[in-house]
Coordinates of C-alpha atoms in Angstrom, one line a residue:
X21 CA 113.1 129.8 43.0
X22 CA 115.7 129.5 45.8
X23 CA 117.0 132.4 47.9
X24 CA 118.9 132.6 51.2
X25 CA 116.9 135.8 52.0
X26 CA 115.5 138.7 50.0
X27 CA 117.3 141.3 52.1
X28 CA 120.5 142.9 51.0
X29 CA 122.2 141.9 54.2
X30 CA 121.7 138.2 53.6
X31 CA 122.6 138.5 49.9
X32 CA 125.9 140.1 51.0
X33 CA 126.4 137.3 53.5
X34 CA 125.8 134.7 50.8
X35 CA 128.4 136.3 48.6
X36 CA 131.0 136.2 51.5
X37 CA 130.2 132.5 52.0
X38 CA 130.5 131.7 48.3
X39 CA 133.8 133.6 48.2
X40 CA 135.2 131.7 51.1
X41 CA 134.1 128.4 49.7
X42 CA 135.3 129.1 46.1
X43 CA 138.9 127.8 46.6
X44 CA 137.7 124.4 47.9
X45 CA 135.1 124.1 45.1
X46 CA 137.7 125.1 42.5
X47 CA 140.2 122.6 44.0
X48 CA 137.6 119.8 43.7
X49 CA 136.7 120.7 40.1
X50 CA 140.3 120.7 39.2
X51 CA 140.8 117.4 40.8
X52 CA 137.9 115.9 38.9
X53 CA 139.2 117.2 35.6
X54 CA 142.8 116.4 36.2
X55 CA 144.7 114.9 33.3
X56 CA 147.5 113.3 35.4
X57 CA 146.7 109.8 33.9
X58 CA 145.4 108.4 37.1
X59 CA 148.1 109.5 39.6
X60 CA 147.1 109.3 43.2
X61 CA 148.9 111.9 45.3
X62 CA 150.6 110.2 48.3
X63 CA 149.0 111.0 51.7
X64 CA 152.3 112.3 53.0
X65 CA 152.5 114.8 50.1
X66 CA 149.1 116.3 50.2
X67 CA 146.4 114.6 52.2
X68 CA 143.5 116.5 50.8
X69 CA 144.6 115.9 47.2
X70 CA 145.0 112.2 48.0
X71 CA 141.4 112.0 49.2
X72 CA 140.1 113.8 46.1
X73 CA 142.3 111.6 43.8
X74 CA 141.0 108.4 45.4
X75 CA 137.4 109.5 44.8
X76 CA 138.1 110.5 41.2
X77 CA 140.0 107.3 40.3
X78 CA 137.3 105.1 41.8
X79 CA 134.6 107.0 40.1
X80 CA 132.6 107.5 43.3
X81 CA 131.5 111.1 43.0
X82 CA 131.5 113.9 40.5
X83 CA 131.2 117.7 40.7
X84 CA 128.0 119.6 39.9
X85 CA 127.1 123.1 38.9
X86 CA 125.7 123.7 42.4
X87 CA 128.2 124.8 45.0
X88 CA 128.6 122.1 47.7
X89 CA 126.3 119.6 46.0
X90 CA 127.9 116.5 44.4
X91 CA 126.9 113.8 42.0
X92 CA 126.9 110.3 43.5
X93 CA 128.1 108.2 40.6
X94 CA 126.8 104.6 40.2
X95 CA 129.7 103.0 42.1
X96 CA 129.3 105.5 44.9
X97 CA 125.6 105.1 45.0
X98 CA 126.0 101.3 45.3
X99 CA 128.0 101.8 48.5
X100 CA 125.2 103.9 50.0
X101 CA 122.5 101.5 48.8
X102 CA 124.2 98.5 50.4
X103 CA 124.7 100.3 53.7
X104 CA 121.1 101.7 53.6
X105 CA 119.7 98.2 53.1
X106 CA 121.5 96.8 56.1
X107 CA 120.8 99.7 58.4
X108 CA 117.1 99.8 57.4
X109 CA 116.7 96.2 58.6
X110 CA 118.5 97.0 61.8
X111 CA 116.2 100.0 62.4
X112 CA 113.1 97.9 61.6
X113 CA 114.3 95.3 64.1
X114 CA 114.0 97.9 66.9
X115 CA 110.3 98.4 66.1
X116 CA 110.7 101.5 63.9
X117 CA 108.7 101.9 60.7
X118 CA 109.5 104.0 57.6
X119 CA 107.5 107.1 56.6
X120 CA 108.0 110.1 54.3
X121 CA 107.6 113.8 55.2
X122 CA 107.6 117.0 53.0
X123 CA 110.8 118.5 51.6
X124 CA 109.4 122.0 52.2
X125 CA 108.8 123.3 55.7
X126 CA 106.8 126.5 56.5
X127 CA 109.2 129.2 57.7
X128 CA 107.1 129.8 60.8
X129 CA 107.6 126.2 61.9
X130 CA 111.3 126.8 62.6
X131 CA 110.6 129.7 64.8
X132 CA 108.5 127.7 67.2
X133 CA 111.6 126.1 68.9
X134 CA 114.0 128.9 69.6
X135 CA 117.2 126.9 70.1
X136 CA 116.4 124.8 67.0
X137 CA 116.0 127.8 64.7
X138 CA 119.2 129.5 66.1
X139 CA 121.2 126.4 65.3
X140 CA 120.1 126.2 61.6
X141 CA 119.2 129.8 60.7
X142 CA 122.5 130.4 58.8
X143 CA 122.2 127.2 56.8
X144 CA 118.7 127.5 55.4
X145 CA 117.7 127.9 51.8
X146 CA 114.2 129.3 51.1
X147 CA 111.6 128.8 48.4
X148 CA 110.1 132.3 47.9
X149 CA 108.3 132.0 44.5
X150 CA 106.2 129.4 42.7
X151 CA 107.0 130.1 39.0
X152 CA 109.4 131.8 36.6
X153 CA 108.8 134.1 33.7
X154 CA 110.9 135.5 30.8
X155 CA 113.1 138.4 31.9
X156 CA 113.3 141.6 29.8
X157 CA 116.9 141.1 29.0
X158 CA 116.5 137.4 28.2
X159 CA 116.6 134.3 30.3
X160 CA 114.2 133.7 33.1
X161 CA 113.6 135.1 36.6
X162 CA 111.2 134.7 39.4
X163 CA 107.8 136.0 38.6
X164 CA 107.1 138.7 41.2
X165 CA 103.4 138.0 41.0
X166 CA 104.1 134.4 42.3
X167 CA 105.8 135.5 45.6
X168 CA 104.7 133.2 48.4
X169 CA 102.9 134.8 51.4
X170 CA 105.0 132.6 53.6
X171 CA 108.3 131.2 52.3
X172 CA 109.2 127.5 52.7
X173 CA 112.5 126.2 54.1
X174 CA 114.1 123.4 52.2
X175 CA 114.5 120.9 55.0
X176 CA 117.8 121.0 56.9
X177 CA 116.3 118.4 59.2
X178 CA 112.6 117.4 59.8
X179 CA 111.9 117.7 63.5
X180 CA 109.4 120.6 63.1
X181 CA 107.3 119.2 60.2
X182 CA 107.3 115.7 61.8
X183 CA 106.1 117.0 65.2
X184 CA 103.3 118.9 63.4
X185 CA 102.2 115.4 62.2
X186 CA 102.7 113.9 65.7
X187 CA 100.3 116.5 67.0
X188 CA 97.5 115.0 65.0
X189 CA 98.6 111.4 65.7
X190 CA 98.9 111.5 69.5
X191 CA 96.1 111.9 72.0
X192 CA 96.2 109.1 74.6
X193 CA 98.8 106.8 76.0
X194 CA 97.6 104.1 73.6
X195 CA 99.1 106.1 70.7
X196 CA 102.6 105.9 72.2
X197 CA 105.3 105.3 71.4
X198 CA 105.5 106.6 67.9
X199 CA 108.6 105.3 66.1
X200 CA 109.2 106.5 62.5
X201 CA 112.2 106.7 60.2
X202 CA 112.7 108.6 57.0
X203 CA 115.3 108.1 54.2
X204 CA 115.7 111.5 52.5
X205 CA 118.1 114.2 51.2
X206 CA 118.5 117.4 53.1
X207 CA 120.1 120.8 52.4
X208 CA 122.3 122.8 54.7
X209 CA 124.1 125.7 53.1
X210 CA 127.6 124.8 54.3
X211 CA 130.5 127.2 54.1
X212 CA 133.3 124.8 53.6
X213 CA 132.5 121.6 51.7
X214 CA 134.3 118.4 51.0
X215 CA 132.8 115.4 49.1
X216 CA 131.0 113.0 51.5
X217 CA 132.6 114.6 54.6
X218 CA 130.7 117.9 54.5
X219 CA 128.3 118.8 51.7
X220 CA 125.4 121.2 51.3
X221 CA 123.1 118.5 50.1
X222 CA 123.4 114.9 51.5
X223 CA 121.5 111.7 51.8
X224 CA 120.7 110.4 55.2
X225 CA 118.2 108.7 57.4
X226 CA 116.5 110.5 60.3
X227 CA 114.6 108.7 63.0
X228 CA 112.0 110.5 65.2
X229 CA 110.2 109.0 68.2
X230 CA 107.7 110.1 70.7
X231 CA 107.4 108.5 74.2
X232 CA 105.3 108.6 77.3
X233 CA 108.2 108.9 79.7
X234 CA 111.6 110.5 79.9
X235 CA 113.2 107.1 80.7
X236 CA 111.7 105.5 77.5
X237 CA 113.0 108.3 75.3
X238 CA 116.5 108.3 76.8
X239 CA 116.7 104.5 76.4
X240 CA 115.7 104.9 72.7
X241 CA 118.4 107.5 72.1
X242 CA 121.0 105.2 73.8
X243 CA 119.8 102.1 71.8
X244 CA 120.2 103.9 68.5
X245 CA 123.7 105.0 69.4
X246 CA 124.6 101.3 69.9
X247 CA 122.9 100.3 66.6
X248 CA 125.0 102.9 64.8
X249 CA 128.2 101.8 66.4
X250 CA 127.4 98.2 65.4
X251 CA 126.4 98.9 61.8
X252 CA 129.5 101.1 61.1
X253 CA 131.7 98.4 62.5
X254 CA 130.1 95.5 60.6
X255 CA 129.4 97.3 57.2
X256 CA 132.2 99.8 57.0
X257 CA 134.8 97.9 59.1
X258 CA 135.3 101.1 61.1
X259 CA 135.5 101.0 64.9
X260 CA 134.2 104.1 66.8
X261 CA 134.2 105.7 70.2
X262 CA 130.8 106.2 71.7
X263 CA 130.1 109.1 74.2
X264 CA 128.1 112.2 74.8
X265 CA 128.6 115.7 73.3
X266 CA 129.3 118.7 75.4
X267 CA 126.4 121.2 75.9
X268 CA 127.9 123.6 73.4
X269 CA 128.2 120.8 70.8
X270 CA 124.7 119.4 71.2
X271 CA 122.1 119.3 68.4
X272 CA 120.1 122.5 68.4
X273 CA 117.2 122.0 70.7
X274 CA 118.5 118.8 72.4
X275 CA 118.9 118.1 76.1
X276 CA 121.6 115.5 75.3
X277 CA 123.4 114.4 72.1
X278 CA 125.1 111.0 71.9
X279 CA 127.7 110.5 69.3
X280 CA 129.9 107.9 67.5
X281 CA 133.4 109.2 66.6
X282 CA 135.7 107.5 64.1
X283 CA 139.5 108.1 63.7
X284 CA 140.8 108.7 60.2
X285 CA 144.3 107.6 59.1
X286 CA 145.6 111.1 59.7
X287 CA 144.4 111.1 63.3
X288 CA 141.6 113.5 62.7
X289 CA 138.1 112.6 64.0
X290 CA 135.0 112.3 62.0
X291 CA 131.6 112.5 63.7
X292 CA 129.9 109.5 62.1
X293 CA 126.4 109.5 63.7
X294 CA 124.4 111.1 66.4
X295 CA 121.4 110.3 68.6
X296 CA 119.5 113.1 70.4
X297 CA 117.4 113.1 73.5
X298 CA 115.1 116.1 72.9
X299 CA 113.2 116.2 76.1
X300 CA 109.8 117.9 75.7
X301 CA 111.0 120.9 73.7
X302 CA 109.3 119.9 70.4
X303 CA 106.2 118.5 72.0
X304 CA 105.8 121.8 73.9
X305 CA 106.4 123.9 70.8
X306 CA 103.8 122.0 68.8
X307 CA 101.3 121.5 71.6
X308 CA 101.6 117.7 71.7
X309 CA 100.2 116.1 74.9
X310 CA 98.7 112.8 75.7
X311 CA 96.1 111.7 78.3
X312 CA 97.2 109.0 80.7
X313 CA 95.0 106.3 82.3
X314 CA 93.6 108.7 84.8
X315 CA 92.8 111.3 82.1
X316 CA 95.6 113.6 83.2
X317 CA 97.4 115.6 80.4
X318 CA 101.1 114.6 80.1
X319 CA 104.0 115.9 78.1
X320 CA 105.5 113.8 75.3
X321 CA 109.2 113.0 75.3
X322 CA 111.2 112.9 72.0
X323 CA 114.3 111.6 70.3
X324 CA 115.8 112.0 66.9
X325 CA 118.8 110.3 65.4
X326 CA 120.6 110.0 62.1
X327 CA 123.5 109.0 59.9
X328 CA 124.4 110.2 56.4
X329 CA 126.5 109.6 53.4
X330 CA 129.3 111.1 55.5
X331 CA 129.9 107.4 56.5
X332 CA 131.0 106.7 53.0
X333 CA 133.7 109.3 53.5
X334 CA 134.6 107.6 56.8
X335 CA 135.1 104.3 55.0
X336 CA 137.0 105.8 52.1
X337 CA 139.4 107.8 54.3
X338 CA 139.8 104.9 56.8
X339 CA 140.8 102.1 54.5
X340 CA 142.2 103.6 51.2
X341 CA 145.9 103.7 50.5
X342 CA 148.3 105.4 48.1
X343 CA 147.2 103.1 45.3
X344 CA 143.6 104.2 45.6
X345 CA 140.2 103.2 47.0
X346 CA 139.8 100.1 49.3
X347 CA 136.1 99.1 49.5
X348 CA 134.8 97.4 52.6
X349 CA 133.5 94.0 51.3
X350 CA 130.0 94.4 52.9
X351 CA 129.1 97.5 50.8
X352 CA 131.4 97.1 47.7
X353 CA 129.6 97.5 44.4
X354 CA 131.4 94.3 43.3
X355 CA 133.0 92.0 45.8
X356 CA 134.9 89.9 43.2
X357 CA 136.3 90.9 39.8
X358 CA 137.3 88.1 37.4
X359 CA 140.1 88.7 34.8
X360 CA 140.3 86.3 31.8
X361 CA 143.9 86.3 30.4
X362 CA 145.5 84.8 27.4
X363 CA 145.3 85.0 23.6
X364 CA 143.1 83.5 20.9
X365 CA 141.3 80.3 21.8
X366 CA 142.9 80.3 25.3
X367 CA 141.4 83.7 26.0
X368 CA 138.0 82.5 24.8
X369 CA 138.2 79.5 27.0
X370 CA 139.3 81.6 30.0
X371 CA 136.5 84.1 29.3
X372 CA 133.9 81.3 29.3
X373 CA 135.2 79.9 32.5
X374 CA 135.2 83.3 34.0
X375 CA 131.6 83.9 33.2
X376 CA 130.7 80.5 34.6
X377 CA 132.5 81.5 37.8
X378 CA 130.7 84.8 38.0
X379 CA 127.3 83.2 37.5
X380 CA 128.1 80.6 40.2
X381 CA 129.2 83.3 42.6
X382 CA 126.1 85.4 41.9
X383 CA 123.8 82.5 42.5
X384 CA 125.5 82.1 45.9
X385 CA 125.0 85.7 46.8
X386 CA 128.4 87.1 45.9
X387 CA 128.4 90.3 43.9
X388 CA 130.8 89.3 41.1
X389 CA 131.7 90.6 37.7
X390 CA 134.1 90.3 34.9
X391 CA 136.6 93.2 35.1
X392 CA 135.4 94.8 31.8
X393 CA 131.8 94.8 33.0
X394 CA 133.0 96.6 36.2
X395 CA 134.7 99.2 34.1
X396 CA 131.5 100.0 32.2
X397 CA 129.8 101.1 35.5
X398 CA 127.0 98.5 34.8
X399 CA 125.2 96.9 37.7
X400 CA 126.0 93.4 39.1
X401 CA 124.0 91.7 36.4
X402 CA 125.1 94.0 33.5
X403 CA 127.5 93.3 30.7
X404 CA 130.3 95.5 29.3
X405 CA 129.0 97.9 26.7
X406 CA 132.3 98.0 25.0
X407 CA 132.8 94.5 24.0
X408 CA 134.2 91.5 26.0
X409 CA 137.5 90.0 25.0
X410 CA 138.4 92.6 22.3
X411 CA 138.1 95.4 24.9
X412 CA 140.3 93.5 27.3
X413 CA 142.9 93.1 24.6
X414 CA 143.5 96.8 24.5
X415 CA 144.9 96.8 28.0
X416 CA 147.8 94.9 29.4
X417 CA 147.2 92.6 32.3
X418 CA 149.2 94.9 34.6
X419 CA 146.9 97.8 33.7
X420 CA 143.8 95.7 34.2
X421 CA 145.1 94.7 37.7
X422 CA 145.8 98.3 38.5
X423 CA 142.4 99.4 37.4
X424 CA 140.8 96.8 39.6
X425 CA 142.8 98.0 42.5
X426 CA 141.8 101.6 41.9
X427 CA 138.2 100.6 41.9
X428 CA 138.8 99.1 45.4
X429 CA 137.3 95.7 44.6
X430 CA 138.0 93.4 47.6
X431 CA 138.9 90.3 45.6
X432 CA 140.4 89.6 42.2
X433 CA 140.6 86.3 40.4
X434 CA 142.7 85.7 37.3
X435 CA 141.9 82.8 34.9
X436 CA 144.3 81.7 32.3
X437 CA 145.6 78.4 30.7
X438 CA 147.2 77.1 33.9
X439 CA 144.0 77.8 36.0
X440 CA 141.9 76.0 33.4
X441 CA 144.1 72.9 33.6
X442 CA 144.2 72.7 37.3
X443 CA 140.5 73.6 37.9
X444 CA 141.1 76.3 40.5
X445 CA 142.5 79.9 40.7
X446 CA 144.2 82.0 43.3
X447 CA 142.2 84.8 45.0
X448 CA 144.1 88.0 45.3
X449 CA 142.8 90.3 48.0
X450 CA 142.9 94.1 47.6
X451 CA 144.8 94.3 50.9
X452 CA 147.4 92.0 52.4
X453 CA 145.6 89.7 54.8
X454 CA 146.4 89.7 58.5
X455 CA 146.8 86.1 60.0
X456 CA 145.2 87.0 63.3
X457 CA 142.3 88.7 61.5
X458 CA 141.8 85.5 59.4
X459 CA 141.6 83.3 62.5
X460 CA 139.1 85.7 64.1
X461 CA 137.0 85.7 60.9
X462 CA 136.9 81.9 60.8
X463 CA 135.7 81.7 64.5
X464 CA 133.1 84.4 63.9
X465 CA 131.7 82.4 60.9
X466 CA 131.3 79.3 63.1
X467 CA 129.6 81.5 65.8
X468 CA 127.1 82.8 63.2
X469 CA 126.5 79.2 61.9
X470 CA 125.7 77.9 65.4
X471 CA 122.8 80.2 66.3
X472 CA 120.6 81.7 63.6
X473 CA 119.1 84.1 66.2
X474 CA 122.4 85.9 66.6
X475 CA 122.5 89.5 65.1
X476 CA 124.4 89.3 61.8
X477 CA 127.8 90.8 61.9
X478 CA 128.3 91.1 58.2
X479 CA 125.9 92.1 55.5
X480 CA 127.0 89.5 53.0
X481 CA 126.0 86.7 55.4
X482 CA 122.7 88.2 56.5
X483 CA 120.6 86.1 54.1
X484 CA 122.2 82.9 55.3
X485 CA 121.6 83.8 58.9
X486 CA 118.0 84.9 58.4
X487 CA 117.0 81.8 56.5
X488 CA 118.9 79.4 58.8
X489 CA 121.5 78.1 56.3
X490 CA 123.8 77.1 59.0
X491 CA 125.6 74.5 56.8
X492 CA 126.6 77.2 54.4
X493 CA 127.9 79.4 57.1
X494 CA 129.9 76.5 58.6
X495 CA 131.3 75.8 55.2
X496 CA 132.6 79.4 54.9
X497 CA 134.2 79.1 58.3
X498 CA 135.6 75.6 57.5
X499 CA 137.3 76.9 54.3
X500 CA 138.9 79.8 56.1
X501 CA 140.0 77.6 59.1
X502 CA 141.6 75.1 56.8
X503 CA 143.4 77.8 54.9
X504 CA 144.7 79.2 58.2
X505 CA 146.1 75.7 59.1
X506 CA 147.8 75.4 55.7
X507 CA 149.7 78.7 56.2
X508 CA 153.1 78.9 57.9
X509 CA 153.6 80.3 61.3
X510 CA 152.5 83.9 61.4
X511 CA 151.6 83.9 57.7
X512 CA 148.3 84.9 56.3
X513 CA 146.6 82.1 54.3
X514 CA 146.7 81.9 50.5
X515 CA 143.1 81.9 49.3
X516 CA 142.0 79.9 46.3
X517 CA 138.7 79.3 44.5
X518 CA 137.3 76.4 42.5
X519 CA 136.5 77.0 38.8
X520 CA 133.1 75.2 38.2
X521 CA 133.0 73.4 34.8
X522 CA 136.7 72.9 34.4
X523 CA 139.2 70.1 34.9
X524 CA 136.7 67.7 36.4
X525 CA 134.9 70.3 38.4
X526 CA 131.5 69.8 36.6
X527 CA 129.4 68.7 39.6
X528 CA 126.8 70.9 41.3
X529 CA 128.9 70.8 44.5
X530 CA 131.6 72.8 42.8
X531 CA 129.1 75.6 42.0
X532 CA 128.3 75.6 45.8
X533 CA 131.9 75.6 46.8
X534 CA 132.9 78.7 44.8
X535 CA 130.7 81.1 46.8
X536 CA 131.8 79.5 50.1
X537 CA 135.4 80.1 49.2
X538 CA 134.7 83.7 48.1
X539 CA 132.7 84.4 51.4
X540 CA 135.6 83.1 53.4
X541 CA 138.0 85.4 51.6
X542 CA 135.6 88.4 52.1
X543 CA 135.4 87.6 55.8
X544 CA 139.2 87.7 55.9
X545 CA 139.4 91.0 54.1
X546 CA 136.8 92.6 56.4
X547 CA 138.5 91.3 59.5
X548 CA 141.8 92.6 58.3
X549 CA 140.5 96.1 57.6
X550 CA 138.7 96.2 61.0
X551 CA 141.6 94.9 63.0
X552 CA 143.9 97.5 61.4
X553 CA 141.6 100.3 62.4
X554 CA 141.0 98.9 65.8
X555 CA 144.7 98.7 66.4
X556 CA 145.1 102.3 65.2
X557 CA 142.2 103.5 67.5
X558 CA 143.7 101.8 70.5
X559 CA 147.3 102.8 70.0
X560 CA 146.6 106.4 69.1
X561 CA 144.1 107.1 71.9
X562 CA 146.3 108.3 74.8
X563 CA 145.8 110.0 78.1
X564 CA 147.2 113.5 78.7
X565 CA 147.8 114.9 82.2
X566 CA 148.4 118.5 81.4
X567 CA 147.3 121.3 79.1
X568 CA 150.9 121.7 77.9
X569 CA 150.9 118.1 76.8
X570 CA 147.6 118.6 75.0
X571 CA 149.1 121.5 73.1
X572 CA 152.2 119.6 72.2
X573 CA 150.2 116.8 70.7
X574 CA 147.9 119.2 68.9
X575 CA 150.9 120.8 67.1
X576 CA 151.8 117.4 65.5
X577 CA 148.3 117.0 64.2
X578 CA 148.1 120.4 62.6
X579 CA 147.7 120.5 58.8
X580 CA 146.2 122.9 56.2
X581 CA 144.8 122.1 52.8
X582 CA 147.7 121.4 50.4
X583 CA 149.9 119.8 53.1
X584 CA 150.6 116.2 53.5
X585 CA 150.0 114.3 56.7
X586 CA 153.2 114.1 58.7
X587 CA 154.6 110.9 60.1
X588 CA 153.5 112.1 63.5
X589 CA 150.0 112.7 62.2
X590 CA 149.8 109.2 60.6
X591 CA 151.3 107.3 63.6
X592 CA 151.4 109.5 66.8
X593 CA 148.8 110.3 69.5
X594 CA 145.5 111.6 68.0
X595 CA 142.6 111.1 70.4
X596 CA 143.7 112.8 73.6
X597 CA 141.8 111.8 76.7
X598 CA 142.0 114.3 79.6
X599 CA 140.1 115.1 82.9
X600 CA 137.8 118.0 82.2
X601 CA 135.3 120.2 84.1
X602 CA 132.6 121.2 81.7
X603 CA 132.8 124.9 80.9
X604 CA 131.9 126.5 77.5
X605 CA 134.4 129.3 77.8
X606 CA 137.3 127.0 78.5
X607 CA 136.2 124.7 75.7
X608 CA 136.2 127.7 73.3
X609 CA 139.7 128.7 74.6
X610 CA 141.1 125.2 73.9
X611 CA 139.7 125.3 70.4
X612 CA 141.2 128.8 69.7
X613 CA 144.6 127.9 71.0
X614 CA 145.0 124.3 69.7
X615 CA 142.3 123.8 67.0
X616 CA 141.2 120.7 69.1
X617 CA 137.6 120.1 69.9
X618 CA 136.0 117.8 72.4
X619 CA 134.7 115.0 70.3
X620 CA 132.8 113.3 73.2
X621 CA 132.7 112.9 77.0
X622 CA 133.1 109.7 78.9
X623 CA 133.8 107.5 75.9
X624 CA 132.9 103.9 76.6
X625 CA 131.0 105.1 79.8
X626 CA 134.4 105.8 81.5
X627 CA 134.3 108.8 83.8
X628 CA 137.0 110.6 85.8
X629 CA 138.5 109.3 89.0
X630 CA 137.8 111.0 92.4
X631 CA 141.2 112.6 92.4
X632 CA 141.2 113.8 88.7
X633 CA 141.3 117.5 88.1
X634 CA 140.6 119.5 84.9
X635 CA 143.7 120.0 82.9
X636 CA 142.8 123.7 82.3
X637 CA 141.0 125.0 85.3
X638 CA 142.5 122.7 88.0
X639 CA 139.1 122.1 89.5
X640 CA 137.6 118.6 90.2
X641 CA 136.9 116.9 86.9
X642 CA 133.3 116.2 85.9
X643 CA 134.2 114.1 82.8
X644 CA 136.9 112.5 80.8
X645 CA 137.0 114.4 77.5
X646 CA 138.3 113.1 74.2
X647 CA 140.1 116.0 72.3
X648 CA 141.0 115.7 68.6
X649 CA 141.3 117.6 65.4
X650 CA 138.1 117.0 63.4
X651 CA 136.6 117.2 59.9

C-alpha cells in the first residue's frame, strides 16, 4: 500500500500535484493513441509533440496506468541494456564492484541527514501497510490492522541505506576504500513528467564510495565525471560540458556536485549525469569511523554518482529528425536491417541471400536482422512471427524503407536481382554521412587497432580491442579509408557490403569481409552524429558581457508546450557563458526574470579572468557560469 502521507495536508498536496501534471500525462496518452497514421510533427511546429511522436513511431516507450511511470518497450529497453553493459565495464575498470541494496528504506534513516531529507521530502512515496483486505463496498483497501509501526520510503536514492551497511563493513583503514555500484530503479514523485527526460520511476546506476581521506574522495568524484563524459560521447554520440553545480543546485547533502550537461537541438540543456563529493555528512550521520595506523579514530569521506535512462532521452532528442528516431549505432537494438525485394523466385533468392548476410554479420558481432524480424520486436536472434516473404509482400518497398527509418536503424541494405548478380549491395545510412567525420572514423579505427590497451571508443569494437583482434580493427579502418579515397572532393563515401554466397562470393573470407564493411559504415555514422553535435555545441556556446545581452538571448530560447522551436532556438546562441559572482539570491533573480538557470560553473576548468566582473552585481567574478534553458 503506497501513500504520500496519511495526513489530510499531504493528501491535498498530492491532489494539487496530480492536477498540475494531468495535462502532460493526458498529452502523452493522446500521443501514444494517436491515429494520425505515423505522422511525426515537425520540430518547428510543436517541439514537444515532435518528441512524443518520435518515441511512439519508434516503439521505444508506452504509457502506463501510473502517473509519471512509463513502460520501456523492447526496443527502448535494448538501448538501455547496450548502454548499461558498456558503462558497467567502465565502472568495473575503475575498481568498483556491483552490489544490491533494499528497495525500502526506514523512514527514520532519511531524517538522520538534515539536508538530504529536505531535498527529497516532497518526492517520497511511503509503504504504510503490509496487506490488503476486502472493503465493505467492494474492491480492496489497506487492512488497518497491518499498519507498519514505522513506514518505509521507496528509495528515491540509496545513500542512507548504503551507509547503514558501510557502518558494519568499516572499522580500520584496511577496510578502505569501499567502492560499490548498484543498478536499480528508483521512485521520485515528480510533478511534471516527460518520457525519459523526467519520470517518477526510472532506471539508473548509483555508485557509492567510502575513503580514508578527503583527497581520495574528491579524486573519485572527479574520475567518475570523466567516465560519464566519455561513455556518453562514445555510446550516445553526445558531447557534453563538464563543470560544477552552484551551491543551490547541489545534490542534497553534498559539499560539491560535478555535472555533465548536454545541449539538445532546441538549445535547451539536459543534465546528463552527476558525481557528488559528500564530505563526511553521511559517515557522521551513521556513525561510520575508522581507526588509522596509530589507532586514532578518523572520519570517512564519501562520494556518490549516477546516470539514468534520462540519457536515452538525450540521445533521442540530440539526433532524431523530422522523419523520426535516429539510433546511435553503439546502442541500437539492430545496427543493420536487410530488405529483400522482388517477386516470386527472385524474392525467394533475395530472402535467402539476406538471411545469409544477416548470419554472417551476427557471427562478426554486428546486430543485424531482416526488416520484418525487426518489425516484430523480436530480439537479434528472433524471426518474424508474422511470416517472412508473404508479410513483406503486404507493404511496398517505399513503406518498408520508411518504417526502417522510423525505427532509427543506423544502416539499411536492400537485396534484389541486381545485387544478387553483382555479389554486393549498397549500404544506406540512416543519416547523410559527413566526409570529415568519415576520415576521422577511419583514423580512429587504425588508432584502436594499433594498441589493444587503449580504452575502447565505441561499444561495437570493444570485443575486438579486448581480445586483441587488431587485424580485424585495421580491416575496418582500411575499408573506410579506401572508401574515403574513392569519393570525390568533399563528398562522403558510398558504402557497400559483400553478399556472402552470391556471384562467386562463396569463400570464408567473404563472410569475414561483410562485418568489416558494416563496422566501417557504423563508425562513419557514429562519427557523423558526434561531429554534428560537437559543431552545434561549439557554435552555440557563446560569451555574453552584460545582463541585458543575457536576457535578449533568453527571449529567443523561450518556448512553452505546444509551441515549435523557432529558427533562433534551433540555430542561435543557447549556452551563454558569463562572468559570475556566486550568490543564491542573484541566481534566483536571473531564473525568475529569464527562465535561465546556471547549468555549471567553470566548464572545462576555465575560470574568470582577473578583470572579469559579474554581469549582475558588477563585483569581481568568482566563476564563469554557463546559463541555459533546461529540461
